Short mmCIF file of C-alpha atoms and ligand atoms in Angstrom, two decimals:
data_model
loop_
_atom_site.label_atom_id
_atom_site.label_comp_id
_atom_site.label_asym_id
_atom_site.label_seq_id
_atom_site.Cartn_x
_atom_site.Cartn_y
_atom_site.Cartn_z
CA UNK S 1 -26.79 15.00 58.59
CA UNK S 2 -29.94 13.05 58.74
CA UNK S 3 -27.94 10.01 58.74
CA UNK S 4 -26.04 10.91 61.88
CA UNK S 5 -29.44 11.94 63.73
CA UNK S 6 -31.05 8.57 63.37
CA UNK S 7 -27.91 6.98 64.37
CA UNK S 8 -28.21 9.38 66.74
CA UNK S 9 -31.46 8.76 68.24
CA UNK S 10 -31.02 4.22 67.68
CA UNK S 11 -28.46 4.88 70.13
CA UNK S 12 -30.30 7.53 72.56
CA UNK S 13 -32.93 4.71 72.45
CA UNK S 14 -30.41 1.45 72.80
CA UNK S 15 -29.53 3.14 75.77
CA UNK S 16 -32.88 3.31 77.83
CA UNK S 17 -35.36 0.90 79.06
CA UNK S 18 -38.35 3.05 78.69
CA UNK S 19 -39.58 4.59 75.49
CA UNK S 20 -42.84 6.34 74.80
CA UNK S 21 -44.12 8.15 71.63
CA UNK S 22 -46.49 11.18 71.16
CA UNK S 23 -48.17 11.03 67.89
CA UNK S 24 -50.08 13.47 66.15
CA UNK S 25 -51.80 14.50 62.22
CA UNK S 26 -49.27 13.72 60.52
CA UNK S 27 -48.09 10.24 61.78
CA UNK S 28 -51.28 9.43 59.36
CA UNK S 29 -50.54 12.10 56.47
CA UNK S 30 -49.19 8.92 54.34
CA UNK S 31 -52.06 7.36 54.99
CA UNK S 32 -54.03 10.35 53.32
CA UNK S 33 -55.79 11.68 55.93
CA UNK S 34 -55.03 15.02 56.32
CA UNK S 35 -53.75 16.97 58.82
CA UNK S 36 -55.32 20.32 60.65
CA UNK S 37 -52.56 22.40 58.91
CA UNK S 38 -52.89 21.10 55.34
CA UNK S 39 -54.27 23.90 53.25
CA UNK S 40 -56.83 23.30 51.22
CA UNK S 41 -59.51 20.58 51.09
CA UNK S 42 -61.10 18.52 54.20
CA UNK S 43 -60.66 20.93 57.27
CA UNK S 44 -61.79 24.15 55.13
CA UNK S 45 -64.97 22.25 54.26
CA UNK S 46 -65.45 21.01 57.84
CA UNK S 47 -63.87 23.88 60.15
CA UNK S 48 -62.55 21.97 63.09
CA UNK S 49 -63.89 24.94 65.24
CA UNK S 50 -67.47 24.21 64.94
CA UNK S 51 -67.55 20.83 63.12
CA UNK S 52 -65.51 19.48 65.44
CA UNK S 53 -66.95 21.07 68.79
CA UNK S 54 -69.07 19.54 71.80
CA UNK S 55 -71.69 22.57 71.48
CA UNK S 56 -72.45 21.81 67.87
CA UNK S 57 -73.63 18.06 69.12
CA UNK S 58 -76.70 20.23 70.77
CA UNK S 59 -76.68 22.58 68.14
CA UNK S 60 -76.76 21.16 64.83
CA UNK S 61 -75.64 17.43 65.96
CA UNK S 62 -75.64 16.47 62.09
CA UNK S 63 -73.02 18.25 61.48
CA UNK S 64 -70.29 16.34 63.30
CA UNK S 65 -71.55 13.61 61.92
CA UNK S 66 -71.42 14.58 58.49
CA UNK S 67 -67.54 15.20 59.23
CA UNK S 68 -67.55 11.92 60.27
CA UNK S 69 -68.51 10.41 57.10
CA UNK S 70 -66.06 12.26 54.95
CA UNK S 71 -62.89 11.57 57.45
CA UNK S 72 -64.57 7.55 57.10
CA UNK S 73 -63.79 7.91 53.67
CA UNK S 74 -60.32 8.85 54.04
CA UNK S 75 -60.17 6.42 57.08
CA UNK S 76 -60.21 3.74 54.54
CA UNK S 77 -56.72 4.58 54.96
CA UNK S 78 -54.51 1.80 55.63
CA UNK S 79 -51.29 2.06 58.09
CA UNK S 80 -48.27 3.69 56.59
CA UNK S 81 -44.87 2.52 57.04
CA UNK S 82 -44.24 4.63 60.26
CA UNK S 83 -47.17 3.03 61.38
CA UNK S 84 -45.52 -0.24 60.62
CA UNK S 85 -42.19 0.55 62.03
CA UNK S 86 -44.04 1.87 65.28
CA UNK S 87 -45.57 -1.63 65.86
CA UNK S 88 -41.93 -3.49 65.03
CA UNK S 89 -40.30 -1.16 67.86
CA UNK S 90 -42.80 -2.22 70.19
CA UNK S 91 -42.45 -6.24 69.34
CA UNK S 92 -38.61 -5.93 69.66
CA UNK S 93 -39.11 -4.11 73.10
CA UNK S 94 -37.54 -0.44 71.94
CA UNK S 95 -40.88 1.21 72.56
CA UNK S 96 -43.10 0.99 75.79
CA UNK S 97 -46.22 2.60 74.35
CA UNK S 98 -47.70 5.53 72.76
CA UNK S 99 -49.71 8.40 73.37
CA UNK S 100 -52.15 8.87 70.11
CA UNK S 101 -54.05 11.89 69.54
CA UNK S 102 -55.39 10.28 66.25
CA UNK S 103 -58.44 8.89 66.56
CA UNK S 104 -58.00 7.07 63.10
CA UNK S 105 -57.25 3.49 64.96
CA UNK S 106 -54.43 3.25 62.78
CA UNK S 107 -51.73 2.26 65.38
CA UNK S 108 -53.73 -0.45 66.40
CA UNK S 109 -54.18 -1.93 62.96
CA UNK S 110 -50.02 -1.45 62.67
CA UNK S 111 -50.14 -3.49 65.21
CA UNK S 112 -49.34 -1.72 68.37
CA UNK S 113 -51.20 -2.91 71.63
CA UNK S 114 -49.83 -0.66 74.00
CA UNK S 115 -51.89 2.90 73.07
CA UNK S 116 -53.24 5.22 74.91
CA UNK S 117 -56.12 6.72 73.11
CA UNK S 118 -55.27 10.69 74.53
CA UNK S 119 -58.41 11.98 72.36
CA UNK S 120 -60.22 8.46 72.11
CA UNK S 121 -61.34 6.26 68.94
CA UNK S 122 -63.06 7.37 65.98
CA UNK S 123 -64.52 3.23 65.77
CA UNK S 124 -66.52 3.83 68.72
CA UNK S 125 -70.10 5.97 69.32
CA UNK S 126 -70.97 7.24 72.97
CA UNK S 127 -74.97 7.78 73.84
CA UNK S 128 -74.96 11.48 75.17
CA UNK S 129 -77.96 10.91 77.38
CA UNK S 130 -77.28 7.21 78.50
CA UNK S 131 -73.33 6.04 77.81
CA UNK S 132 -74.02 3.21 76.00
CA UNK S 133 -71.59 2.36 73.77
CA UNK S 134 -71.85 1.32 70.02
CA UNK S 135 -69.09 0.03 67.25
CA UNK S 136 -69.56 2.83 64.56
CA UNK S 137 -69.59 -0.16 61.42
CA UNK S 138 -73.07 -1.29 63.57
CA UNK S 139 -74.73 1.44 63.18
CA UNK S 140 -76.68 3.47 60.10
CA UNK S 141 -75.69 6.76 59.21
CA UNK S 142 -78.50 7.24 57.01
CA UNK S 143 -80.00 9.32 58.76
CA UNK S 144 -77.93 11.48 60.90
CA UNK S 145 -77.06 11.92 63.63
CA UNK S 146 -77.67 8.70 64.66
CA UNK S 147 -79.49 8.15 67.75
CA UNK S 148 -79.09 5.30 70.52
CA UNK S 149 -81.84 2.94 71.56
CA UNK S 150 -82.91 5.42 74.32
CA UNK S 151 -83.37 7.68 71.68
CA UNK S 152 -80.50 10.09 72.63
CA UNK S 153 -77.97 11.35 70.01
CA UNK S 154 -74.59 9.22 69.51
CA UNK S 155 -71.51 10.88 69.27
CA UNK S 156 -68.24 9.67 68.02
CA UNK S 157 -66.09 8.40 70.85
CA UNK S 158 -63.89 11.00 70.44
CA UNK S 159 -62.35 14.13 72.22
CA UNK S 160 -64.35 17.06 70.83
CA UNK S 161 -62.78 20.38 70.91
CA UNK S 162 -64.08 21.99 74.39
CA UNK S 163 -64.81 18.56 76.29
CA UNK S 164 -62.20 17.22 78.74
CA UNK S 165 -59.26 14.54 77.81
CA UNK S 166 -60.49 10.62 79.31
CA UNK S 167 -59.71 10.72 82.87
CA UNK S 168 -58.04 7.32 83.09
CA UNK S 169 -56.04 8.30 78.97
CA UNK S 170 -54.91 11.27 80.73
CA UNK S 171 -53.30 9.94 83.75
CA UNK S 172 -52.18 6.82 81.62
CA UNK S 173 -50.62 9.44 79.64
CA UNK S 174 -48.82 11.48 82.87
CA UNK S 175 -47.04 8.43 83.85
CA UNK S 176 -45.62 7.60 80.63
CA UNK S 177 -44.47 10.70 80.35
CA UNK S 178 -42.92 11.07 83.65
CA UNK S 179 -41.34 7.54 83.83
CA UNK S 180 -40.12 7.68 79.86
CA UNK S 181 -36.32 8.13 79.02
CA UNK S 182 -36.68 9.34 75.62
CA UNK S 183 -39.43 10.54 73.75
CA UNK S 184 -40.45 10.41 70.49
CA UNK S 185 -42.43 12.81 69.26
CA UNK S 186 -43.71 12.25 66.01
CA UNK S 187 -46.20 14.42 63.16
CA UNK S 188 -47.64 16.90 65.59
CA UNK S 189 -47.21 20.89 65.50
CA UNK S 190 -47.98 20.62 69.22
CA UNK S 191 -50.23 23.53 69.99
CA UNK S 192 -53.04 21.05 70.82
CA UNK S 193 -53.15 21.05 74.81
CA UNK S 194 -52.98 19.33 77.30
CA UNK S 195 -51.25 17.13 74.42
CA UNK S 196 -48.54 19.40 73.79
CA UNK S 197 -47.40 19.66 77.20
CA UNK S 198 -46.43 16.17 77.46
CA UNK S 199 -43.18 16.62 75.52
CA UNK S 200 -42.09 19.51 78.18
CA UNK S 201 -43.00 17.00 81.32
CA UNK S 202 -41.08 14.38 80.04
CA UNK S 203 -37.94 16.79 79.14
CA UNK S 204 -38.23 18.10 82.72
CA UNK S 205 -38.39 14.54 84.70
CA UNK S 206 -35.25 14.00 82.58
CA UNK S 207 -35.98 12.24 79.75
CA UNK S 208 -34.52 13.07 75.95
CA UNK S 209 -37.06 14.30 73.57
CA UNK S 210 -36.28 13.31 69.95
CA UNK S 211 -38.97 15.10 67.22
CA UNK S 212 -39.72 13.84 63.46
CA UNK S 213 -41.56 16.43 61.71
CA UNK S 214 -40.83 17.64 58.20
CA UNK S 215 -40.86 21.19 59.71
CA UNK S 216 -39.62 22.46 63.01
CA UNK S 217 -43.00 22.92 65.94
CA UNK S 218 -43.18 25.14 68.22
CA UNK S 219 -40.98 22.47 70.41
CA UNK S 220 -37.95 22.91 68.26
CA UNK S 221 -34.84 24.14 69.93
CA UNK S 222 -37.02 24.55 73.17
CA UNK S 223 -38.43 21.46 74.35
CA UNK S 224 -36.46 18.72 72.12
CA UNK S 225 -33.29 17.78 72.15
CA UNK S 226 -33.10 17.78 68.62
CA UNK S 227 -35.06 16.88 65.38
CA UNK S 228 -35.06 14.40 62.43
CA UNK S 229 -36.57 16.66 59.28
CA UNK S 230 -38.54 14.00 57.27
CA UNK S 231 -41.56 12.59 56.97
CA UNK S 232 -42.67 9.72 59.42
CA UNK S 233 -43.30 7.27 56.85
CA UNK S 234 -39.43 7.85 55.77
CA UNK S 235 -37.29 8.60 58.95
CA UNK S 236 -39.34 5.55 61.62
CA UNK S 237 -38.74 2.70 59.16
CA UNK S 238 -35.03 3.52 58.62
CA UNK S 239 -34.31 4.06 62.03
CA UNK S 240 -35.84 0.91 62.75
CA UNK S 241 -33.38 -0.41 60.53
CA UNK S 242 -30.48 1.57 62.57
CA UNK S 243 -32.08 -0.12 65.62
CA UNK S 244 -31.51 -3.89 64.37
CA UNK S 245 -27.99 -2.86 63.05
CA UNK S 246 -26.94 -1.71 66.26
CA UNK S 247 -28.74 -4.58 69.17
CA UNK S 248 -28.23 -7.34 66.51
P1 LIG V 1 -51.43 19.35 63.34
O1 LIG V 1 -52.27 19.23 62.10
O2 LIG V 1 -51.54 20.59 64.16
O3 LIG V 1 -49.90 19.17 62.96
C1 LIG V 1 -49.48 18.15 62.11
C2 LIG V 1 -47.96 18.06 62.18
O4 LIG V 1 -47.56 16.95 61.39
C3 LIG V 1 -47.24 19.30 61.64
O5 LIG V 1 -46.22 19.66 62.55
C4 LIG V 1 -46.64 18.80 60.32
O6 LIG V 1 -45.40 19.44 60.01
C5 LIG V 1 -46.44 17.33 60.63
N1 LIG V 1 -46.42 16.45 59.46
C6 LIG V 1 -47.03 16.60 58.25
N2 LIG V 1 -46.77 15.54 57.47
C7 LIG V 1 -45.98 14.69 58.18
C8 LIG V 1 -45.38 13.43 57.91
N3 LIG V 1 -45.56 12.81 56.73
N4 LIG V 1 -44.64 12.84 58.88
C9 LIG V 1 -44.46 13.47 60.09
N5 LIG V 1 -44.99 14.65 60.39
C10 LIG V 1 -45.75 15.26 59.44
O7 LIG V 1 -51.74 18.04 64.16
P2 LIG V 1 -51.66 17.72 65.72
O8 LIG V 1 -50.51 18.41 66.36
O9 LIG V 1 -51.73 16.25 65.80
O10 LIG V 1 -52.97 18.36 66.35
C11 LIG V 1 -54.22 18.24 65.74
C12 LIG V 1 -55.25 17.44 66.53
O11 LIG V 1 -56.25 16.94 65.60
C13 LIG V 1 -54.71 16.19 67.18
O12 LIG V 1 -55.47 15.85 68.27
C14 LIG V 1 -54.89 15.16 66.08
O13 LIG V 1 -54.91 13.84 66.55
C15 LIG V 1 -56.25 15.54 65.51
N6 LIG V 1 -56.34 15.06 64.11
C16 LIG V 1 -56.36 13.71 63.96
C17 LIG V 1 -56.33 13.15 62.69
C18 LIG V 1 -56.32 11.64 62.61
O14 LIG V 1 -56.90 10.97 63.49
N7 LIG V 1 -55.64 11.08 61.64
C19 LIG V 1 -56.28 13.98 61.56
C20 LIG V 1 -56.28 15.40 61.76
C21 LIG V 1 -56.28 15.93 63.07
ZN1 LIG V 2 -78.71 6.05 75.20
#
C-alpha cells in the first residue's frame, strides 16, 4: 500500500515541471527537535503562547530568548535523511523550491538553495528599535536578551506568534503555490495560518497535493489528494529512490 503511493506520487511528480514543498515540525522531528504537538518536554517548559509571542519581547524580552537557547541546543541537530533527499530532488530538477516554516536552517544545510523562509531564520537577530541585523553565533547570550549597538533589544529573526509573515516570503510563497503542479506537503498538522492555507490554493489553481505525515492533518481527505503514512526521514529518501528508477 505504501509501496504503490510512492510509486504513486514519483510518477505524479515525473509528470510535472513544477514542484514545490510545504514543510513543517516534523520535517525536523529526526533531527530531534521537537515538534509543537509532541507531548511532553520542550514546548510544556516554554509554552509557545507566551514564549513564543511578539508582546512578551516588551514584556519579559528574556524570555524568548531563553527559548532560544534551549531550541540552540537541540539545533545542534544535523539534517535528517528527508532533509537529504529534499536537497537531491532539487539537484536532479524534481523540486522547484520549498516553503519552510522551520526556522531551524536545516534545509539549507541539506543543501537546498531554493527556500523560502515563510516564518524566517532562527541564525539571524533583528534590532527592534533600529533593524540592524546580526548572525546569532556573533553575538553573547550571556546576558539576555541581548541588545544591539543602539542599545535596543534583538530578537530572533523569526516569525513570532502575533507578528505578520515577511512581505516579500509571503508573496514568494503565493506564487509557488499558484504556479506548482504538485505539492508536497510534508511534517505539518497544518493549523498554523496563513501557512496552512497554501496547500488549499495550490489544490484550487489545479495542482495535486501529495501529504507525508505519520498521522492524517486536518488536510486529509479534504485538501490532498492522498497521503503517504510514514515518517519523512523514511518515505522522502525512498521515493527519491522511486524517482531515479523511473527518469533513469
Ligand atoms: P506541528 O507541530 O503543528 O505539526 C507537526 C506535524 O508533523 C504533525 O502533523 C505530525 O504528525 C508530523 N510529524 C511528526 N513526526 C514526523 C516525521 N518524522 N515525519 C513527518 N511528519 C512528522 O507543526 P507545524 O504544522 O509545522 O506548525 C508549527 C509551527 O511551529 C510551524 O511554523 C513550525 O515551523 C514551527 N516549529 C518549528 C520547529 C523547527 O524549526 N524545527 C519546531 C517546532 C515548531
Ligand atoms: Zn539597533
Amino acid at each position: 500500500m505504501k509501496h504503490a503511493l510512492i510509486k504513486r506520487a514519483a510518477e505524479d511528480i515525473l509528470r510535472v515541471s513544477h514542484v514545490t514543498a510545504l514543510t513543517g515540525a516534523g520535517m525536523s522531528a529526526e533531527s530531534g527537535i521537537p515538534t509543537f504537538r509532541d507531548k511532553g518536554g520542550f514546548w510544556e517548559r516554554y509554552d509557545p503562547e507566551e514564549y513564543a509571542h511578539i508582546n512578551t519581547f516588551y514584556t519579559a524580552p528574556e524570555k524568548p530568548w531563553q527559548m532560544f537557547k534551549a531550541f540552540e541546543m537541540q539545533v545542534k541537530a544535523r539534517p535528517n535523511a528527508g532533509h537529504l533527499a529534499l536537497a537531491e530532488m532539487e539537484r536532479l530538477g524534481w523540486l522547484q523550491e520549498i516553503i519552510a516554516q522551520n526556522v531551524d536552517d536545516l534545509h539549507q544545510e541539506a543543501g537546498n538553495s531554493a527556500v523560502i523562509e515563510f516564518h524566517g531564520n532562527f541564525r539571524r537577530a533583528v534590532c527592534l528599535s533600529c533593524g540592524a541585523y546580526y548572525e546569532i553565533k556573533n553575538i553573547s547570550l550571556d546576558i539576555l536578551p541581548p541588545r544591539c549597538r543602539c542599545s535596543g533589544v534583538l530578537k530572533p529573526d523569526a516569525v513570532f506568534f502575533g507578528e505578520p509573515i515577511p512581505q516579500k516570503a509571503f508573496m514568494q510563497a503565493v506564487e509557488a503555490t499558484r504556479s506548482c503542479k504538485v505539492m508536497l506537503v510534508v511534517g505539518t498538522s497544518a493549523i498554523v495560518y496563513p501557512a496552512a492555507d497554501m496547500p488549499a490554493i495550490a489544490r484550487q489553481a489545479g495542482a495535486r497535493v501529495i501529504e507525508i505525515n505519520p498521522e492524517p492533518t486536518s488536510l486529509t481527505g479534504w485538501v490532498s489528494d492522498y497521503i503517504i503514512l510514514g515518517k519523512a526521514g523514511e518515505i522522502l529518501p525512498a521515493l527519491v529512490e522511486e524517482l531515479k528508477k523511473m527518469a533513469l
